[in-house]
Coordinates of C-alpha atoms in Angstrom, one line a residue:
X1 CA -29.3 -27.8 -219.3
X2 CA -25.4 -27.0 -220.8
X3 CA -22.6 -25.7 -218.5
X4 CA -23.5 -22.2 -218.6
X5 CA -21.5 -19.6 -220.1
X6 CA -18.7 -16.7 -219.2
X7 CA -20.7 -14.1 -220.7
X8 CA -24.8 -14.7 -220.2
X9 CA -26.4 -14.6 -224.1
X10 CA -23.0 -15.8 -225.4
X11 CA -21.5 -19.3 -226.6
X12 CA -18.3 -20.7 -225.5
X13 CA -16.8 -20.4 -228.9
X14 CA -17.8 -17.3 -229.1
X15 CA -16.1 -16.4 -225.5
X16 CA -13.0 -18.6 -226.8
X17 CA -12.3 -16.3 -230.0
X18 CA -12.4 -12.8 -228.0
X19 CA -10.3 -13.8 -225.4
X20 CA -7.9 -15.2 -228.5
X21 CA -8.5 -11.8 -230.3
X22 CA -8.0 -10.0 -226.6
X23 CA -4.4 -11.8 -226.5
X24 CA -3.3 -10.7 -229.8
X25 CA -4.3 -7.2 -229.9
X26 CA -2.1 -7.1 -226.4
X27 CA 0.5 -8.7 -228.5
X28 CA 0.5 -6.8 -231.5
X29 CA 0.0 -3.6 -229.5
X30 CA 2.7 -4.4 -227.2
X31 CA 4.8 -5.5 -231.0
X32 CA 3.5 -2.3 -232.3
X33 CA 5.4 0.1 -229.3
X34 CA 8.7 -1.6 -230.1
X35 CA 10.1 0.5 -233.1
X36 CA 9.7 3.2 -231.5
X37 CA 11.6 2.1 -228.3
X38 CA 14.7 1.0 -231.1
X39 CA 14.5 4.5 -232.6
X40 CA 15.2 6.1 -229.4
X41 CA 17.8 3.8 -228.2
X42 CA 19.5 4.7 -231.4
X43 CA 19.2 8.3 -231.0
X44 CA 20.8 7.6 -227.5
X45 CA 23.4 5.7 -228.8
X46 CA 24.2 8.4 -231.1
X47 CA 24.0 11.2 -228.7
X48 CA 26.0 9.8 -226.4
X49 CA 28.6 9.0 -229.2
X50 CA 28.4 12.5 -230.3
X51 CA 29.5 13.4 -226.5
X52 CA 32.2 11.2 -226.6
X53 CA 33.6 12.6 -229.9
X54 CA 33.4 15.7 -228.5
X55 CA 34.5 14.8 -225.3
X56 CA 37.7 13.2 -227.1
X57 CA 38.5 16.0 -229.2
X58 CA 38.2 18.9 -226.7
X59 CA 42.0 20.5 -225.7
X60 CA 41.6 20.4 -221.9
X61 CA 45.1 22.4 -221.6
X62 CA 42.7 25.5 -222.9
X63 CA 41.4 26.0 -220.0
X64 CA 45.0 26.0 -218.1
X65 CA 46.0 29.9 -217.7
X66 CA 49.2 29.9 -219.4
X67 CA 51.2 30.9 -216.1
X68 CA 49.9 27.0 -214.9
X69 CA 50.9 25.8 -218.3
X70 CA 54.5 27.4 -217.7
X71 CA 54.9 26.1 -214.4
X72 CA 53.9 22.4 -215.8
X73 CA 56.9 22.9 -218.5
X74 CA 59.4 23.6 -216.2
X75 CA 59.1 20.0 -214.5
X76 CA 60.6 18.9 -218.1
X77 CA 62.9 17.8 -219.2
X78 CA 65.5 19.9 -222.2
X79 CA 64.2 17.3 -224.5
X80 CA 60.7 17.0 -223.7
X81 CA 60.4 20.8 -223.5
X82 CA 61.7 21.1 -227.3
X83 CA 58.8 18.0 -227.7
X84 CA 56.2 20.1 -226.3
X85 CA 56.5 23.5 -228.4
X86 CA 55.8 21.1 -231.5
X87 CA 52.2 20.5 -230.3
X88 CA 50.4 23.7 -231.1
X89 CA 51.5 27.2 -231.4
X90 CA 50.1 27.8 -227.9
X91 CA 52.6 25.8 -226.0
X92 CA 55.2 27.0 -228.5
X93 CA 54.6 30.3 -227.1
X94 CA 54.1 29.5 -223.6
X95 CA 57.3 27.7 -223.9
X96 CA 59.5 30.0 -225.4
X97 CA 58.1 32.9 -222.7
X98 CA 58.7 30.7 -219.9
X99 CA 62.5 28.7 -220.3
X100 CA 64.9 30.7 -218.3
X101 CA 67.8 28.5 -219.3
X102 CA 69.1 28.3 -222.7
X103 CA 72.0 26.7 -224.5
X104 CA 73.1 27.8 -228.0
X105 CA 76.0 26.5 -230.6
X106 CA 77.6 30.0 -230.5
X107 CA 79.1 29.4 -234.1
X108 CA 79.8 32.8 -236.0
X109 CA 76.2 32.1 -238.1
X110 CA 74.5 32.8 -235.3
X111 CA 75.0 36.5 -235.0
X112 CA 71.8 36.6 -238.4
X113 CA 69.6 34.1 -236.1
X114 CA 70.0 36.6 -232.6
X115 CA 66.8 38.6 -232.5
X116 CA 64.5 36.2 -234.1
X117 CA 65.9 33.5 -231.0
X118 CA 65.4 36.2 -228.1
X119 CA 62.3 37.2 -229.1
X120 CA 60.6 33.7 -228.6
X121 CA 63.1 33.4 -225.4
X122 CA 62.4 36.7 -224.2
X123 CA 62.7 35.4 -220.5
X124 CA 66.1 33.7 -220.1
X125 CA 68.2 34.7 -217.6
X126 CA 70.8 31.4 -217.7
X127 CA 72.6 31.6 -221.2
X128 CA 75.0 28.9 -222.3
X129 CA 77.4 29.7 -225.5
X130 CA 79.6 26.9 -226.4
X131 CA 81.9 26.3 -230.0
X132 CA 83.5 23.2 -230.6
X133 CA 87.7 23.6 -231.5
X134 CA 87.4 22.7 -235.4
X135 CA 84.5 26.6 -235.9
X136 CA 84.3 29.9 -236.3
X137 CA 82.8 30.9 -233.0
X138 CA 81.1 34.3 -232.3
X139 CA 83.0 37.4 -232.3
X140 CA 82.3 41.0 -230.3
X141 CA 79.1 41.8 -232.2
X142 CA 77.1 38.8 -231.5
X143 CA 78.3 39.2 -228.0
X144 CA 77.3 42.8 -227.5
X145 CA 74.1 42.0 -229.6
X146 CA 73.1 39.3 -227.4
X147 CA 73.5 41.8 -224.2
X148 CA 71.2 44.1 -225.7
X149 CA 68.7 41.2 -226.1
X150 CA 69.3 39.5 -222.9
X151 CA 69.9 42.5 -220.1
X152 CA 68.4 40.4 -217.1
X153 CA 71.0 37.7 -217.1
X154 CA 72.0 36.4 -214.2
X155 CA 74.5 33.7 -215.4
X156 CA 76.4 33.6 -218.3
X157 CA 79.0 30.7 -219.8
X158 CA 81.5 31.1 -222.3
X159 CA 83.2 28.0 -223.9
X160 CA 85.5 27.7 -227.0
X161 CA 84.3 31.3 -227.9
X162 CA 88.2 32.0 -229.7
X163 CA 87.0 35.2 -231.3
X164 CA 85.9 37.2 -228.3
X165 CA 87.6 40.1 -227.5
X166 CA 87.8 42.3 -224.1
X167 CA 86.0 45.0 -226.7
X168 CA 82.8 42.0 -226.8
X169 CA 83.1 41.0 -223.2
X170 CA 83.5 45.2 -221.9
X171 CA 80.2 45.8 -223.9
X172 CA 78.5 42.9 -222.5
X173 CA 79.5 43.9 -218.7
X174 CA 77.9 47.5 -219.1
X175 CA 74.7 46.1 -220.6
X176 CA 74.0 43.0 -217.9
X177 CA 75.0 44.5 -214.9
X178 CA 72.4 41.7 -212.8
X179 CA 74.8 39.2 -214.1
X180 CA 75.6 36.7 -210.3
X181 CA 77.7 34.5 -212.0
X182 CA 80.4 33.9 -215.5
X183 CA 82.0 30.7 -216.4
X184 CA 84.0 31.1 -219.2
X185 CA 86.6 28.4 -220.7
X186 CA 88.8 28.2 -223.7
X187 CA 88.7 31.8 -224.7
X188 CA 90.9 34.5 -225.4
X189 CA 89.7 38.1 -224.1
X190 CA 91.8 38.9 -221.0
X191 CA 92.4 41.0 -218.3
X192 CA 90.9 44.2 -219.5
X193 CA 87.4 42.6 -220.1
X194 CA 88.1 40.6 -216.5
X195 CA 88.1 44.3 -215.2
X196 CA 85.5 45.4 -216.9
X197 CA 83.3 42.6 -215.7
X198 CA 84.3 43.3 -212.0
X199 CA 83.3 46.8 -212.2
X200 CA 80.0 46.9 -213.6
X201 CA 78.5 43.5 -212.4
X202 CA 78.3 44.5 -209.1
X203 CA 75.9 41.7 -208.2
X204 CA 78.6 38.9 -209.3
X205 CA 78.9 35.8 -206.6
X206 CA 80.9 33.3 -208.6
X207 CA 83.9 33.5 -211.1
X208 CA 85.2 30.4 -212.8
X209 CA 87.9 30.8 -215.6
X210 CA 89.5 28.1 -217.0
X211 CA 92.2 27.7 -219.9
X212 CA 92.1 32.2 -220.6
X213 CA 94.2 32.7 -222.8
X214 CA 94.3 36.4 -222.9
X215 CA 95.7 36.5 -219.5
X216 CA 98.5 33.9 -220.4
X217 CA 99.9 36.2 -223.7
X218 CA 99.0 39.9 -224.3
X219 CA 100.7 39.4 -227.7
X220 CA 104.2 40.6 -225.5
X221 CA 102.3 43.3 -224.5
X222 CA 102.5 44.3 -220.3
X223 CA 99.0 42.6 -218.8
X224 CA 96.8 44.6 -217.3
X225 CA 96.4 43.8 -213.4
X226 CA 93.3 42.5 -212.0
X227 CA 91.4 45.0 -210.4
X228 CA 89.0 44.9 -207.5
X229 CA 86.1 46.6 -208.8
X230 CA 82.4 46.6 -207.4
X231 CA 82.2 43.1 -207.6
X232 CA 85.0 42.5 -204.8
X233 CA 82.2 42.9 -202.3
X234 CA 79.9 40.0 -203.6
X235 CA 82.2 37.4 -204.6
X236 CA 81.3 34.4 -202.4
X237 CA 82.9 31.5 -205.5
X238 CA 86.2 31.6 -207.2
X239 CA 87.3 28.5 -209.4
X240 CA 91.1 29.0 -211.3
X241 CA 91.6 26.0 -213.4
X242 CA 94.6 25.5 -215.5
X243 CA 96.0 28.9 -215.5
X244 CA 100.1 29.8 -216.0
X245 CA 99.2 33.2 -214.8
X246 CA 97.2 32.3 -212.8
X247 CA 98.5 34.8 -209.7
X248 CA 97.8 37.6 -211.4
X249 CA 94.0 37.0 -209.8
X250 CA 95.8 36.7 -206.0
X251 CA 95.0 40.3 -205.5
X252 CA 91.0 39.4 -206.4
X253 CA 91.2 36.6 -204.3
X254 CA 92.6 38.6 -201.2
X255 CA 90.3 41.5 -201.7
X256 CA 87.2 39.4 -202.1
X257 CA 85.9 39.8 -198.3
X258 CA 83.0 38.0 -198.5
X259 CA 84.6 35.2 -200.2
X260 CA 83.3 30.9 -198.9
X261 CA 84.8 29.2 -202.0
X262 CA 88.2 28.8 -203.2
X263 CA 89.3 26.0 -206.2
X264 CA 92.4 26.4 -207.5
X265 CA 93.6 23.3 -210.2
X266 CA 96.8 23.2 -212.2
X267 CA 97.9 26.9 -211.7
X268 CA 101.4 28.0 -212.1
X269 CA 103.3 29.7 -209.5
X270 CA 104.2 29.7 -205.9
X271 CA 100.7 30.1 -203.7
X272 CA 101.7 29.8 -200.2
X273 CA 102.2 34.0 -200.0
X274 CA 98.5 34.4 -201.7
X275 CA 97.3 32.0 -198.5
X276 CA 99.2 34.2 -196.5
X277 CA 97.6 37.6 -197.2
X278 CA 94.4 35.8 -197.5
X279 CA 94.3 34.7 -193.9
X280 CA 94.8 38.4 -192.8
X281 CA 92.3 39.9 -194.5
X282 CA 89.5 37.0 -195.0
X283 CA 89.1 33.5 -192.3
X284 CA 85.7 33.1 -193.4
X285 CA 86.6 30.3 -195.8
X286 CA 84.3 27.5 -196.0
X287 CA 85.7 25.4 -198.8
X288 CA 89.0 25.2 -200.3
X289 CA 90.1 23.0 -203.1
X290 CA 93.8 22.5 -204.1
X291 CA 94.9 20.2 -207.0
X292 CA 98.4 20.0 -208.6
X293 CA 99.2 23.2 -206.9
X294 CA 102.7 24.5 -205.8
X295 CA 101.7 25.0 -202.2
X296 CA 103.4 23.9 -199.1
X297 CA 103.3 23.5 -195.4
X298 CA 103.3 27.6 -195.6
X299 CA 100.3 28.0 -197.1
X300 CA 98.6 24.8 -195.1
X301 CA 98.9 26.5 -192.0
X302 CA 97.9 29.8 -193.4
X303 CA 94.8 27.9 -194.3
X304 CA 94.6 26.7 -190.9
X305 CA 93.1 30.3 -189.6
X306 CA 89.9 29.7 -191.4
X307 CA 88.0 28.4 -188.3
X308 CA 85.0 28.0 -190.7
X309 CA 86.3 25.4 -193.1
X310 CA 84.0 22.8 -193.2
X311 CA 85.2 21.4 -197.0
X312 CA 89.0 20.5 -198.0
X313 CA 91.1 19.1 -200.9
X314 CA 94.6 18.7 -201.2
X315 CA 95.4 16.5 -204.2
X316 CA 98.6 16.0 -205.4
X317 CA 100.7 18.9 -203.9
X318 CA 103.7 16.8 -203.7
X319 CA 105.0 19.5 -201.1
X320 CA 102.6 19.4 -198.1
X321 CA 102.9 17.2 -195.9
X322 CA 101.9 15.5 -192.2
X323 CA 102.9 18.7 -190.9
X324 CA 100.4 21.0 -193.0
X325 CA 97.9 18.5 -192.6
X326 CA 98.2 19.1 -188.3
X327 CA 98.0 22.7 -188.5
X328 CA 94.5 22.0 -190.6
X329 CA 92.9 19.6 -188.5
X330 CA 93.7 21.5 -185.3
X331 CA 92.7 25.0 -186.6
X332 CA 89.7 24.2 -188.1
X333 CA 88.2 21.7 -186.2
X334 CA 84.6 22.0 -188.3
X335 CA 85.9 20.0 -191.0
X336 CA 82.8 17.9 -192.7
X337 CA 84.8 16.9 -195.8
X338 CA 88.2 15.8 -196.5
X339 CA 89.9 14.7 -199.4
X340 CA 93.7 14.0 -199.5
X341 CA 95.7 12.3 -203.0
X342 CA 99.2 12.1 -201.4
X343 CA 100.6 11.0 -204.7
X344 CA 102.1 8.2 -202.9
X345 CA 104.9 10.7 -201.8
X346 CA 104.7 8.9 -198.1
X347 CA 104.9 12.8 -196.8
X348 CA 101.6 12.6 -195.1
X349 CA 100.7 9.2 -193.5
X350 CA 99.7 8.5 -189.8
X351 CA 100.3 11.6 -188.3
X352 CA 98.2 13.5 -190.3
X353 CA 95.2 11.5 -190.2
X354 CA 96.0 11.2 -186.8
X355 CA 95.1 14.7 -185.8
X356 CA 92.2 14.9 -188.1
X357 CA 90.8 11.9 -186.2
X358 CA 91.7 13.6 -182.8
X359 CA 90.2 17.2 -183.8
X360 CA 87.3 16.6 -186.5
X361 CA 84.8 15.1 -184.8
X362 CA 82.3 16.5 -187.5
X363 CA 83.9 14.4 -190.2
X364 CA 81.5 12.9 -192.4
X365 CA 83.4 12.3 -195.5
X366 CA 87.2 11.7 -195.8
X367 CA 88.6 10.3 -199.0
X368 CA 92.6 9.0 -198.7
X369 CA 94.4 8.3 -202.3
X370 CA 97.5 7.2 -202.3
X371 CA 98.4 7.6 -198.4
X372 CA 99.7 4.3 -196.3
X373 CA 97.5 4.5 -193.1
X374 CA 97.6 2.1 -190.8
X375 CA 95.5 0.8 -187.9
X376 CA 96.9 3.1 -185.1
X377 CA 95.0 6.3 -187.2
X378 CA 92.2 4.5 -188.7
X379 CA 91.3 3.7 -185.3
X380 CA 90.9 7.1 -183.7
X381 CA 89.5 8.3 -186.7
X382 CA 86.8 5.5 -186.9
X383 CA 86.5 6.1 -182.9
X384 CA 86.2 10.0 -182.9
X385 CA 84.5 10.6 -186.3
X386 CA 81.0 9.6 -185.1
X387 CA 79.3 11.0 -188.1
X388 CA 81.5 9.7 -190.6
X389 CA 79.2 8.2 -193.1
X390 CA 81.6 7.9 -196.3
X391 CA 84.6 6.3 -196.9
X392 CA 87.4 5.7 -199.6
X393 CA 90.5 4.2 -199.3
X394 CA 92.5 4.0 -202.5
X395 CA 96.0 3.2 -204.0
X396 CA 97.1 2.2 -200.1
X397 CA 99.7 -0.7 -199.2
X398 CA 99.4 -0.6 -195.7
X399 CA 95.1 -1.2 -196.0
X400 CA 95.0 -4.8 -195.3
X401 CA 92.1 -7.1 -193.2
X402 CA 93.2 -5.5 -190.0
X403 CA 92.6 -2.3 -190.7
X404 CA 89.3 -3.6 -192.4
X405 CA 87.7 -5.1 -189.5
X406 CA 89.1 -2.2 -187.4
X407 CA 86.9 0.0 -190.0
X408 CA 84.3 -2.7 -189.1
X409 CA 83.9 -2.5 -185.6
X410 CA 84.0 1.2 -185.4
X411 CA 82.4 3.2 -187.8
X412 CA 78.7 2.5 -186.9
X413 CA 77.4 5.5 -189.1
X414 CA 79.5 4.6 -191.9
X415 CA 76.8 4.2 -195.2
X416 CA 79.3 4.0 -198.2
X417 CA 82.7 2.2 -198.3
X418 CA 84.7 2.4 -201.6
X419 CA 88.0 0.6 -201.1
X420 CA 90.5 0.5 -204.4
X421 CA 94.3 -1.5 -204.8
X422 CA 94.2 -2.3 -201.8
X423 CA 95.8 -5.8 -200.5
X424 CA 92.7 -6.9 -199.0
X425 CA 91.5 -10.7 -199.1
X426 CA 87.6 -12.4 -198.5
X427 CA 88.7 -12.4 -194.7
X428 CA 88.6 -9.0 -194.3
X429 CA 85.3 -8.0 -196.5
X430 CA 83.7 -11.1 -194.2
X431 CA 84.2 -8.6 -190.9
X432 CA 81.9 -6.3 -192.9
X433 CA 78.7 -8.5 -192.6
X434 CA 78.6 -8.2 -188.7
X435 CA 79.9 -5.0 -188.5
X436 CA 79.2 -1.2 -189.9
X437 CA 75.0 -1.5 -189.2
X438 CA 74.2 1.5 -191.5
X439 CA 76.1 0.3 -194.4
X440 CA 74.3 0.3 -197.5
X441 CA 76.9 0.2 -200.4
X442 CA 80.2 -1.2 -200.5
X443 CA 82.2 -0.6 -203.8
X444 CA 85.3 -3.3 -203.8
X445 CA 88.3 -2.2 -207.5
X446 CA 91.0 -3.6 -208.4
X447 CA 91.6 -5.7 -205.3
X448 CA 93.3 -9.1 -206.5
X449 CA 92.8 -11.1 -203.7
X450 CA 89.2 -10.8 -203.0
X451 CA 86.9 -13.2 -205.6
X452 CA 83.3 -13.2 -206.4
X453 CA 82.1 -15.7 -203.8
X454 CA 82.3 -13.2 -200.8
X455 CA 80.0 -11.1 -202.9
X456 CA 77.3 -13.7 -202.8
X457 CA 77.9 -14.7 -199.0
X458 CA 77.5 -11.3 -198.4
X459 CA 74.2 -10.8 -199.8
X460 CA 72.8 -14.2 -198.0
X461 CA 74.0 -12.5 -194.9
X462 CA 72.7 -8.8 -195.2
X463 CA 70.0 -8.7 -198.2
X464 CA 69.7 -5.1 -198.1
X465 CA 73.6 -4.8 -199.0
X466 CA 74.6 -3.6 -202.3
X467 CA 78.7 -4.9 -203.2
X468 CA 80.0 -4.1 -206.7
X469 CA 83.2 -6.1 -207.3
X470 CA 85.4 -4.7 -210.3
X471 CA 87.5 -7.8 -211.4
X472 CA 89.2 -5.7 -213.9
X473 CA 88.5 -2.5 -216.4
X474 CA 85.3 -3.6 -217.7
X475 CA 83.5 -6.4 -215.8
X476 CA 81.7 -5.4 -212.8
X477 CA 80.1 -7.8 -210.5
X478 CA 76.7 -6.5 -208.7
X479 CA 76.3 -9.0 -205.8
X480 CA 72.6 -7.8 -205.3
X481 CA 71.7 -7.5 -209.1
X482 CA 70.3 -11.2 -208.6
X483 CA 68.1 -10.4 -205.4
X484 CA 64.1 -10.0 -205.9
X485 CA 64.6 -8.4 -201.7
X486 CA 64.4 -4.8 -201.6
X487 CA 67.9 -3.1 -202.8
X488 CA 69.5 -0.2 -200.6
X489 CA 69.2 2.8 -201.9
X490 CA 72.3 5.6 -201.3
X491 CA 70.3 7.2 -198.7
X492 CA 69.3 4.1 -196.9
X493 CA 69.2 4.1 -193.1
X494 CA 68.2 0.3 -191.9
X495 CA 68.6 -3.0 -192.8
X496 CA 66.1 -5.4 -192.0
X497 CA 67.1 -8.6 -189.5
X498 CA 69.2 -11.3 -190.5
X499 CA 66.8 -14.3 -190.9
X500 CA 67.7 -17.6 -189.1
X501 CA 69.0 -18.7 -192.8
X502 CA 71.4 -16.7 -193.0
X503 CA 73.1 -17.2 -189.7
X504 CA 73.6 -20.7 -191.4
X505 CA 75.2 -19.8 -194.1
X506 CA 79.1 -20.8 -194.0
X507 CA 81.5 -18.3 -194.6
X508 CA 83.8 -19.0 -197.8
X509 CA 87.2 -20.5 -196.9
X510 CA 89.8 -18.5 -195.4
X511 CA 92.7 -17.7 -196.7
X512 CA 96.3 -16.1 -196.3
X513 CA 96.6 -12.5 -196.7

């Protein structure tokens, strides 16, 4: 008998060709299921392309109230605020409601253009009007048509505006009575609109006129005298710059009892009686700032009754002197800041500084221009001054390496040293790299005897150091520019250890100073 078959009753062959037909009616049954799998990949695909598109197009910002929206704008920048109102006319709208500052070319044209530019900036309270010399700025109108638009301003600034009268400026006064603060430059209202200003802006907290020529010339008219008005109570800033009537505000300035700040620059007449009355009635003085002043020794130790005074400039007063300078540092002995341009008069030098080192311990900023120090005050002031933390000696024939190393060894707080014409050499910029831990920034001008190589030798030794070398006008050498380490920033507090390179490093040669 045969081998015997898979299936009784059947033949091989016959057992061979179903299980070939079996195998291709799996395949062709299996080939029969994939169109249909393509088709709905395809519809996948598209669907999920159709997302996607949607997904891509969709504003996202819609569903941002516009109160977030606002508060995203005023991160901006002026210029990328103008670019963001271009979008759509949403953000146009949310950012025309939501700029409180605005700055406007107050040319006489703009008077037509008023209420259609308040009504998208319907919330400004900060308004800047400037014309340039060679227009036609805004007159009265505008002014007073601007008040009506704009009655919650708090801060207002006038420059170049020529055609304003005391009629513009009394309208505006009675219409923004929340005004805290007027800047005005270059214009020629006076004292009457001054007045007006004072009486109905009760809420005003700083004044700063510069250039007014209305108070200067009335036309030979008498000028009206500054009255006190309502705002006399809130004043807490007054800035005169560039006055030649400048006195005729003295009687503002005394009756201002709340008063903190005081700049006067280039303003004619004799101050030290002003300082007088002004210590009587108000020694709560915090800053004062005197530039190309006629004030003395008088009005220095006037000045001196402000126990308060934490901030003081006396640049170029060619009639003060050591003398005024001791009556300062030993009445006000809270002194932070101190800035003194002696016009290389030689009337305040050692003495001076002397009792500011001995009685301002709190010094942590003192600025000398055009004084001759030398070692014997630098000394106690680097000894006594433990905060002091900035430095600048300039325009100074007596600075030399001494007094650089003595600056060196003492002032362990100091952060920034600016030294400029000074008869320094490399020998005394070399005490600096062991000395002054907390120094970040040195800033070396006009100093002919010091060269580029200390700049370099300095960086080897303290990488963290930045020293900017002025050879002359226009170059400037940055001796950290080149360093891939880690620059110090202004506000820098340590610099890392001195590796064991570094302590190799020869110093450059010495030289005579």
């Amino acid at each position: 008998m045969g081998q015997a078959s898979s299936f009784p009753g059947r033949s091989p062959e016959l057992n061979g060709f179903r299980r070939n037909s079996c195998s291709r009616r799996e395949v062709s049954g299996s080939a029969a299921k994939i169109p249909h799998m393509e088709i709905e990949n395809q519809n996948s695909e598209k669907s999920a392309e159709n997302n996607l598109l949607t997904t891509t197009h969709r504003d996202f910002t819609s569903d941002l109230p516009d109160e977030c929206l606002a508060h995203v704008f005023q991160t901006l920048s002026s210029g990328d605020r103008k670019r963001c109102s271009l979008v759509c006319k949403r953000w146009l709208k949310v950012e025309g409601q939501s700029r409180q500052r605005l700055s406007i070319n107050a040319q006489s044209e703009l008077f037509f253009h008023i209420p259609a530019v308040f009504t998208r900036f319907d919330s400004v309270t900060k308004l800047s009007l400037r014309c340039d010399r060679r227009s036609v700025s805004i007159g009265d109108d505008a002014l007073a048509l601007v008040s009506l638009w704009c009655r919650n301003l708090s801060r207002l600034k006038l420059r170049g505006c020529r055609e304003l009268t005391d009629l513009g400026v009394e309208a505006f006064a009675q219409n923004c009575k929340n005004l805290k603060k007027l800047s005005c430059g270059s214009c020629d209202f006076g004292t009457k609109g001054l007045n007006s200003v004072l009486e109905h802006c009760s809420l005003l907290e700083e004044l700063s006129i510069k250039r007014l020529r209305g108070i200067n010339d009335n036309g030979g008219e008498a000028v009206e005298p500054i009255s006190l008005g309502s705002a006399a109570k809130s004043l807490r800033s007054i800035c005169l710059k560039e006055l030649y009537n400048g006195q005729l505000l003295g009687p503002l300035i005394i009756g201002s009892k709340n008063l903190r700040t005081l700049k006067l620059i280039k303003c004619m007449g004799d101050w030290d009686r002003v300082f007088e009355l002004l210590a009587i009635s108000n020694n709560g003085l915090t800053e004062i700032h005197l530039e190309r002043l006629l004030v003395s020794d008088i009005g220095l130790s006037a000045i001196s009754n402000c126990a308060n005074l934490e901030i003081l400039r006396v640049v170029k007063t060619p009639e003060c002197s050591n003398l005024g300078i001791v009556s300062v540092a030993e009445g006000c002995n809270l002194l932070r800041k101190v800035h003194i341009d002696g016009w290389r008069t030689n009337r305040i030098g050692d003495e001076g500084l002397a009792a500011l080192g001995k009685n301002c311990s709190h010094l942590q900023e003192l600025v000398i221009i055009g004084v001759n120090p030398t070692a014997l005050s630098l000394e106690l002031i680097a000894s006594n001054c433990r905060y002091l933390e900035r430095l600048a000696l300039c325009s100074s024939e007596t600075i030399r390496d001494a007094e650089i190393s003595c600056i060196a060894s003492k002032c362990t707080s100091l952060k920034k040293f600016c030294i400029k014409s000074c008869p320094i050499s490399d020998n005394g910029l070399e005490s600096l790299a062991w000395g002054c831990p907390n120094l970040v920034k040195i800033k070396v001008k006009k100093c002919g005897k010091v060269t580029p190589e200390i700049l370099e030798w300095l960086r080897v030794r303290r990488k963290s150091l930045v020293v900017n070398l002025y050879v002359n006008k226009i170059e400037a050498v940055d001796a950290a520019s080149n360093s891939d380490s880690g620059r110090a920033q202004d506000d820098g507090l340590e610099l890392p250890a001195m590796d064991n390179q570094a302590a190799n490093v020869p110093a450059p040669a010495r030289r005579n100073a």
